[in-house]
PDB file of C-alpha atoms in Angstrom:
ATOM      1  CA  UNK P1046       8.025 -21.609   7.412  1.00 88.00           C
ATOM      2  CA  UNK P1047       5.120 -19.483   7.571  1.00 95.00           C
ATOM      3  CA  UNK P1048       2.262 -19.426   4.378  1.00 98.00           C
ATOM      4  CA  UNK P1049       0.792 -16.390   4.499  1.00 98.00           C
ATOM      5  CA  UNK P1050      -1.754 -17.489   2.044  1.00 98.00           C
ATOM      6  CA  UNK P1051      -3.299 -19.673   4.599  1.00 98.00           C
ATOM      7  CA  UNK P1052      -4.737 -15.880   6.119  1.00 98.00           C
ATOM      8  CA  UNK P1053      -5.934 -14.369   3.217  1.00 98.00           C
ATOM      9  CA  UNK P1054      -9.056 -15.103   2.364  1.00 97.00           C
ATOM     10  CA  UNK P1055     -10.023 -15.581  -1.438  1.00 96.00           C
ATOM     11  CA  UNK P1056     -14.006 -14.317  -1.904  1.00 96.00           C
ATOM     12  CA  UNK P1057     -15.200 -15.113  -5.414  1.00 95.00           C
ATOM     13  CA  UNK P1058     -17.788 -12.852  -7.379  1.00 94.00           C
ATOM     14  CA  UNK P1059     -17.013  -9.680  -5.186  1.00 92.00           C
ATOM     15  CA  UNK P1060     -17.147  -6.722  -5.572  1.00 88.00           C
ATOM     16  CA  UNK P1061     -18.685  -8.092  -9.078  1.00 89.00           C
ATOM     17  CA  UNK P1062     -19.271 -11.325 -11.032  1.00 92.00           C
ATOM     18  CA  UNK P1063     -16.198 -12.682 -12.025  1.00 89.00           C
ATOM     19  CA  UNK P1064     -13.838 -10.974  -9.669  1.00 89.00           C
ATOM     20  CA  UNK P1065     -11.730 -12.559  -7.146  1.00 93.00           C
ATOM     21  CA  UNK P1066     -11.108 -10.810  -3.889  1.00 93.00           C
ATOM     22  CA  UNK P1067      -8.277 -11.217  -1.630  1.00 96.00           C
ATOM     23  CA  UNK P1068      -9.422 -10.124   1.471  1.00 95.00           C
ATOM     24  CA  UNK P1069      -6.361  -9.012   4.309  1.00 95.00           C
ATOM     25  CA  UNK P1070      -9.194  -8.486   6.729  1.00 96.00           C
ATOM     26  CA  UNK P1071      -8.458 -12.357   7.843  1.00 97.00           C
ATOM     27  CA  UNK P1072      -5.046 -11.382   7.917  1.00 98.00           C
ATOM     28  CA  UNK P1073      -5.888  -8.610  10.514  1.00 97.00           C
ATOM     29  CA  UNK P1074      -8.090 -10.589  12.422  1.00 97.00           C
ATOM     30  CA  UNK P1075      -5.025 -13.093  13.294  1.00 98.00           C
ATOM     31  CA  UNK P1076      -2.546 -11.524  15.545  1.00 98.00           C
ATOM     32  CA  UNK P1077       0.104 -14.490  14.201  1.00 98.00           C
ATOM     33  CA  UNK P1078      -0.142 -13.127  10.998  1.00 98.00           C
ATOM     34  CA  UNK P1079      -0.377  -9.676  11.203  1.00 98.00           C
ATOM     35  CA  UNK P1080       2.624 -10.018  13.232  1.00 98.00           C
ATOM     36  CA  UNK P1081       4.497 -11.349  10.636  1.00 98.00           C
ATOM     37  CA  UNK P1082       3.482  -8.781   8.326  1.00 98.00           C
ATOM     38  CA  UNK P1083       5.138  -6.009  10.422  1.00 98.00           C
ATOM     39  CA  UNK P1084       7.837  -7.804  11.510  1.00 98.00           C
ATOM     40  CA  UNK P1085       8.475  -8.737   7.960  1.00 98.00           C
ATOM     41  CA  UNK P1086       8.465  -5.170   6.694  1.00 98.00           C
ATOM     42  CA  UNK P1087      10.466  -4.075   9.426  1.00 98.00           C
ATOM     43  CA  UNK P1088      13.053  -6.660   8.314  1.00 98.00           C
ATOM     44  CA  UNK P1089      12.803  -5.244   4.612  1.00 98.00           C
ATOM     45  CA  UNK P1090      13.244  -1.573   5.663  1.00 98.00           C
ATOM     46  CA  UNK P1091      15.313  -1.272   8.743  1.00 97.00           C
ATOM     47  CA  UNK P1092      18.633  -0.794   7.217  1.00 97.00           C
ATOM     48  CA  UNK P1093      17.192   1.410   3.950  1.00 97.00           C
ATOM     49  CA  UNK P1094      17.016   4.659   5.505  1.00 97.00           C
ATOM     50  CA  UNK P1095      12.802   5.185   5.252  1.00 98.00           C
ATOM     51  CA  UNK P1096      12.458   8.418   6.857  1.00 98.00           C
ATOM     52  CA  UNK P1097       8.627   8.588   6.497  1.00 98.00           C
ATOM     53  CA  UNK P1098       5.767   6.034   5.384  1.00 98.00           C
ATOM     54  CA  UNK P1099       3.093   7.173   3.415  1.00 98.00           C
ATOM     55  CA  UNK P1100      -0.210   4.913   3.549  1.00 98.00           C
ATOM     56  CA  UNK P1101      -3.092   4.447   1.528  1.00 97.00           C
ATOM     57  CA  UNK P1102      -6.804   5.071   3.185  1.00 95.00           C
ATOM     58  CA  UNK P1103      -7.748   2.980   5.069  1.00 93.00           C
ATOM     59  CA  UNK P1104      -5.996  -0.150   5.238  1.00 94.00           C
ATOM     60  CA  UNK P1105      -2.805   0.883   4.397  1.00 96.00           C
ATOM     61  CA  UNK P1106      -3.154   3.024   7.852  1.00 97.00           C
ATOM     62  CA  UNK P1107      -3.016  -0.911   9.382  1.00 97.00           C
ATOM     63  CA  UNK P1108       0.199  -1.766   8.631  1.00 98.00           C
ATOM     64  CA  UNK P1109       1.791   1.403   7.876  1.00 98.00           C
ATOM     65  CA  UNK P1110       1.385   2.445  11.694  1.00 98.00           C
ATOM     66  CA  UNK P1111       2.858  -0.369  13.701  1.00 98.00           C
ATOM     67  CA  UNK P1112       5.662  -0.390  10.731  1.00 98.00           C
ATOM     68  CA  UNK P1113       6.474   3.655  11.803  1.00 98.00           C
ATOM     69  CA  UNK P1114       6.590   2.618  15.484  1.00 98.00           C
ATOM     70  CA  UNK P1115       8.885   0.363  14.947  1.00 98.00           C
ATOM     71  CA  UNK P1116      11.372   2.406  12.851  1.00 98.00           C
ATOM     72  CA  UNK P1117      10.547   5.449  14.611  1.00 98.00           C
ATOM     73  CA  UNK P1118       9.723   7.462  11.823  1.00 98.00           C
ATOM     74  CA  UNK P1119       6.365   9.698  10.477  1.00 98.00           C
ATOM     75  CA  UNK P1120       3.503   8.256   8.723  1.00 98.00           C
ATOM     76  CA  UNK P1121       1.811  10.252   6.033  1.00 98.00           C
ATOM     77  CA  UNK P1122      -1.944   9.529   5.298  1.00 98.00           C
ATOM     78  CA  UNK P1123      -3.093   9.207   1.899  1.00 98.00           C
ATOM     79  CA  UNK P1124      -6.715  10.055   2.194  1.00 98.00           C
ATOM     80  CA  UNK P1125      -9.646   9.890  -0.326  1.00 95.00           C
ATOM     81  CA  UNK P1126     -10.443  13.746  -1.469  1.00 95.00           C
ATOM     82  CA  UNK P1127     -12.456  15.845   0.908  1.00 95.00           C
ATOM     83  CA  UNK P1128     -11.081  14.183   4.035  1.00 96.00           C
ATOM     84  CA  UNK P1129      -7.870  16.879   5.175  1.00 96.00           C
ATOM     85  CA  UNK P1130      -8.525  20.019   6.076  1.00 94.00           C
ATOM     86  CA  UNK P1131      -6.268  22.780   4.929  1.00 92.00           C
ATOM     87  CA  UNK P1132      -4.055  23.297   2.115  1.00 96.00           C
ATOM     88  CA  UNK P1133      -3.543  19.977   0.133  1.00 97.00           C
ATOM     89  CA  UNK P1134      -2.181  18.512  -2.665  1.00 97.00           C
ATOM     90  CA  UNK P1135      -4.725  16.162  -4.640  1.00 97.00           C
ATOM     91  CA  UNK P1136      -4.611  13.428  -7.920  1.00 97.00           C
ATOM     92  CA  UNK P1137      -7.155  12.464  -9.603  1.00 96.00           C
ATOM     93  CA  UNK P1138      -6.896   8.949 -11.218  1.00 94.00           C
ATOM     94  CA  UNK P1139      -8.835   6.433 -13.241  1.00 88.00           C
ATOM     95  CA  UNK P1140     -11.042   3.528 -11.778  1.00 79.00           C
ATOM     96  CA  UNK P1141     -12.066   0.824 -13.803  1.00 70.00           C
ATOM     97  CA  UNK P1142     -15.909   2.548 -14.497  1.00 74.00           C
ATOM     98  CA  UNK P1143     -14.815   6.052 -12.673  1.00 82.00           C
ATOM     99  CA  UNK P1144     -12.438   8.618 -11.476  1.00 92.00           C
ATOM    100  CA  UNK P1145     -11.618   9.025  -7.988  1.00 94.00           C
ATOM    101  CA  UNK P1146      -8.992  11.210  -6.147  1.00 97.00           C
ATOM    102  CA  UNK P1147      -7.087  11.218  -2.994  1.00 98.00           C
ATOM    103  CA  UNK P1148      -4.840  14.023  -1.101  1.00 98.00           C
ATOM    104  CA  UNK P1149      -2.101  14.945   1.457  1.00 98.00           C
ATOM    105  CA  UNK P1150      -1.361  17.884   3.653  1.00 97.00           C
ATOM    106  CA  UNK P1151       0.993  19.677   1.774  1.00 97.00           C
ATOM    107  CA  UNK P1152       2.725  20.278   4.579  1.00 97.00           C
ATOM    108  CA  UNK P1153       3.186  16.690   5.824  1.00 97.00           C
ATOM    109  CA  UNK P1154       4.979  15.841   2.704  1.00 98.00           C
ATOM    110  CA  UNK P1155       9.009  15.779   4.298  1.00 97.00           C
ATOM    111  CA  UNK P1156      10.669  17.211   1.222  1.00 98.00           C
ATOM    112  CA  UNK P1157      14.030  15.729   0.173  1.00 98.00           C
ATOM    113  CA  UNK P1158      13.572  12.951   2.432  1.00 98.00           C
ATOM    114  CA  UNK P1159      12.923   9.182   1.312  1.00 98.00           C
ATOM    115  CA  UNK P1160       9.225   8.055   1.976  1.00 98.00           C
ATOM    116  CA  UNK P1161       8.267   4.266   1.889  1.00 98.00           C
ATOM    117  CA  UNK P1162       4.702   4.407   0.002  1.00 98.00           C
ATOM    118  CA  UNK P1163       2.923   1.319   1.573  1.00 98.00           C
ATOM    119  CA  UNK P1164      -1.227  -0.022   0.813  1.00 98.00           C
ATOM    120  CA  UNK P1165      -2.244  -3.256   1.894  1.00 97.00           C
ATOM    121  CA  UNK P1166      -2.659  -4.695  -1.877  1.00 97.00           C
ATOM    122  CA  UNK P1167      -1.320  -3.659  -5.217  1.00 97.00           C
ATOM    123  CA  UNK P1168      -3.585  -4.160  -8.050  1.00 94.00           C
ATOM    124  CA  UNK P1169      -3.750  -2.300 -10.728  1.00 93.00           C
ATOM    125  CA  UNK P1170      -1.272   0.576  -9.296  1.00 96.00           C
ATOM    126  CA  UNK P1171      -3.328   3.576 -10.556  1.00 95.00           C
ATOM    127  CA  UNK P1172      -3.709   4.603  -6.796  1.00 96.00           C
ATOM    128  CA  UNK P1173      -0.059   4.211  -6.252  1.00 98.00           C
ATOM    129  CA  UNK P1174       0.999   6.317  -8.788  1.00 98.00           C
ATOM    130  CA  UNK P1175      -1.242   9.197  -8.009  1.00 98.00           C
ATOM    131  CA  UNK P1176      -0.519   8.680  -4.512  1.00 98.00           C
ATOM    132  CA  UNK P1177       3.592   8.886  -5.640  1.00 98.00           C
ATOM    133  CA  UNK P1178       2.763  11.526  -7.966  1.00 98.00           C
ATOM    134  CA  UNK P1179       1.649  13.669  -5.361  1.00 98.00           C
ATOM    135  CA  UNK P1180       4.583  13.008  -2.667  1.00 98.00           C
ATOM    136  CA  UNK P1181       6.970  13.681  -5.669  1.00 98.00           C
ATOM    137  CA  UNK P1182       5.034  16.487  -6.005  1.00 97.00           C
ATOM    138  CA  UNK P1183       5.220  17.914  -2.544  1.00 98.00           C
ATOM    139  CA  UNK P1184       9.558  17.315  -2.521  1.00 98.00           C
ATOM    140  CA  UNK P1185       9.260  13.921  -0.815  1.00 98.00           C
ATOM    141  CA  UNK P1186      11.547  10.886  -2.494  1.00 98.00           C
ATOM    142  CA  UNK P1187      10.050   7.464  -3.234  1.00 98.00           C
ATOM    143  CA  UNK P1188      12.644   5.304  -3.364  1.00 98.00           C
ATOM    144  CA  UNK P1189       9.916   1.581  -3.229  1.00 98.00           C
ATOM    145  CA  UNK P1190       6.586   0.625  -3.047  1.00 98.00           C
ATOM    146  CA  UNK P1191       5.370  -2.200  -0.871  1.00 98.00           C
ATOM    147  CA  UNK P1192       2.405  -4.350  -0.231  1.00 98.00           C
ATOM    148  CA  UNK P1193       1.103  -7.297   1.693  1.00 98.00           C
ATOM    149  CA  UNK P1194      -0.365  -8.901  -1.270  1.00 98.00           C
ATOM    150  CA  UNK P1195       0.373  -8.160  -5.069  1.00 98.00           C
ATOM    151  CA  UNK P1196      -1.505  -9.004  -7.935  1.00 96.00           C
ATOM    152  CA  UNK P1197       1.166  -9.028 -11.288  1.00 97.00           C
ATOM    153  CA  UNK P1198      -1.145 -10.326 -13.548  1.00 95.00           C
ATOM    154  CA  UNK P1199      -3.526  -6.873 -13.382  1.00 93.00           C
ATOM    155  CA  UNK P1200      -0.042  -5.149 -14.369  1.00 95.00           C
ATOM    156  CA  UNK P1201       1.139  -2.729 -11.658  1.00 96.00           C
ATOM    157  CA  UNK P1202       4.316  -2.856 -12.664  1.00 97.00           C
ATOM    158  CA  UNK P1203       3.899  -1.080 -15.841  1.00 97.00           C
ATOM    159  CA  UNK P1204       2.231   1.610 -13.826  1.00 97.00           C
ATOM    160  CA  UNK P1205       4.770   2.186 -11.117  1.00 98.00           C
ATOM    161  CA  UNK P1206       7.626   1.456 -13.504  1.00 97.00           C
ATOM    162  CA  UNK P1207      10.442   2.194 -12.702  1.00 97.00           C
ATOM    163  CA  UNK P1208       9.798   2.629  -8.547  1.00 98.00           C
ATOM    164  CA  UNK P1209      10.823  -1.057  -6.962  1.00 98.00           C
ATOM    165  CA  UNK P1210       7.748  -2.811  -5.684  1.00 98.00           C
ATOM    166  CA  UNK P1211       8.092  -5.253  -3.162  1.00 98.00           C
ATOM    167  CA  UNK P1212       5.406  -7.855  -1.747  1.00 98.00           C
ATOM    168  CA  UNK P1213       5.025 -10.607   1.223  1.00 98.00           C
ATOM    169  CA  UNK P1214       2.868 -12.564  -1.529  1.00 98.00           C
ATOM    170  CA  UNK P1215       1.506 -12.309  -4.870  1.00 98.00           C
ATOM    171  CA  UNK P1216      -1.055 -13.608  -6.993  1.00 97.00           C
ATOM    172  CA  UNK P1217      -0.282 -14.788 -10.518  1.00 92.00           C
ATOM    173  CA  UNK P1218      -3.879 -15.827 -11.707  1.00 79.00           C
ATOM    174  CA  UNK P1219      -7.066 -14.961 -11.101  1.00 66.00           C
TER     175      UNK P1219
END
């Protein structure tokens, strides 16, 4: 059985004193595990009729893009505002001390087709949503949300209610 737990590295105190980081970047760095990751999703998804992913800057890209090979399907970048050129549609959305805001090509958005919405971890889910928000938005379906790693305890659920969010691991404690 593989532990994906053993790749994810745990960095206490970052990005501030009391914080605990899970980091995927170890996950990345080990072709065994990344592997699984993709392979994994592709297991998930293969038979649910995805017609698009839609990742979150930047690591989301990561696992979103091997994932589309694979199912031979689009991927749709979710980038931080000020990044696309052309017409777009935007969200803004709260941040712990701060608002921030990300965007799509308008025209990128499939409408009436089903689009996985994929990051690499789920926290709080206030990116999520605006990022869903804004594919709902543009016509597109979002019929699940999926990570690598998920972090219940910080409540995501409650924000993405009632989209299914699905995980390789969570996190029940800080």
């Amino acid at each position: 059985m593989f532990n994906l737990d053993d790749y994810i590295r745990k960095v206490p105190d970052f990005p501030k004193k009391g914080i605990l980081f899970y980091d995927i970047t170890s996950v990345l760095a080990s072709p065994i595990a990344f592997k699984y990751c993709i392979d994994k999703m592709t297991e998930i998804y293969k038979d649910k009729k995805i017609e698009a992913i839609a990742a979150i800057e930047a690591r989301g890209f990561l696992f979103a893009s091997p994932f589309a090979y694979n199912l031979d399907i689009p991927i749709i970048p979710i980038r931080k505002k000020g990044k696309l050129p052309g017409i777009t549609l935007s969200k803004k959305y709260d941040l712990e001390y701060a608002q921030a805001e990300i965007e799509v090509h308008s025209a990128d958005v499939p409408k009436g087709k089903r689009v996985l919405l994929t990051d690499d971890l789920i926290a709080t889910g206030g990116t999520l949503n605006a990022a869903r928000s804004i594919l709902i938005e543009g016509g597109a379906h979002v019929p699940e949300i999926f990570g690598i790693v998920g972090l219940p305890f910080l409540n995501y659920q409650k924000v993405l209610d009632p989209t299914p969010i699905t995980t390789l691991i969570e996190y029940h404690s800080e």
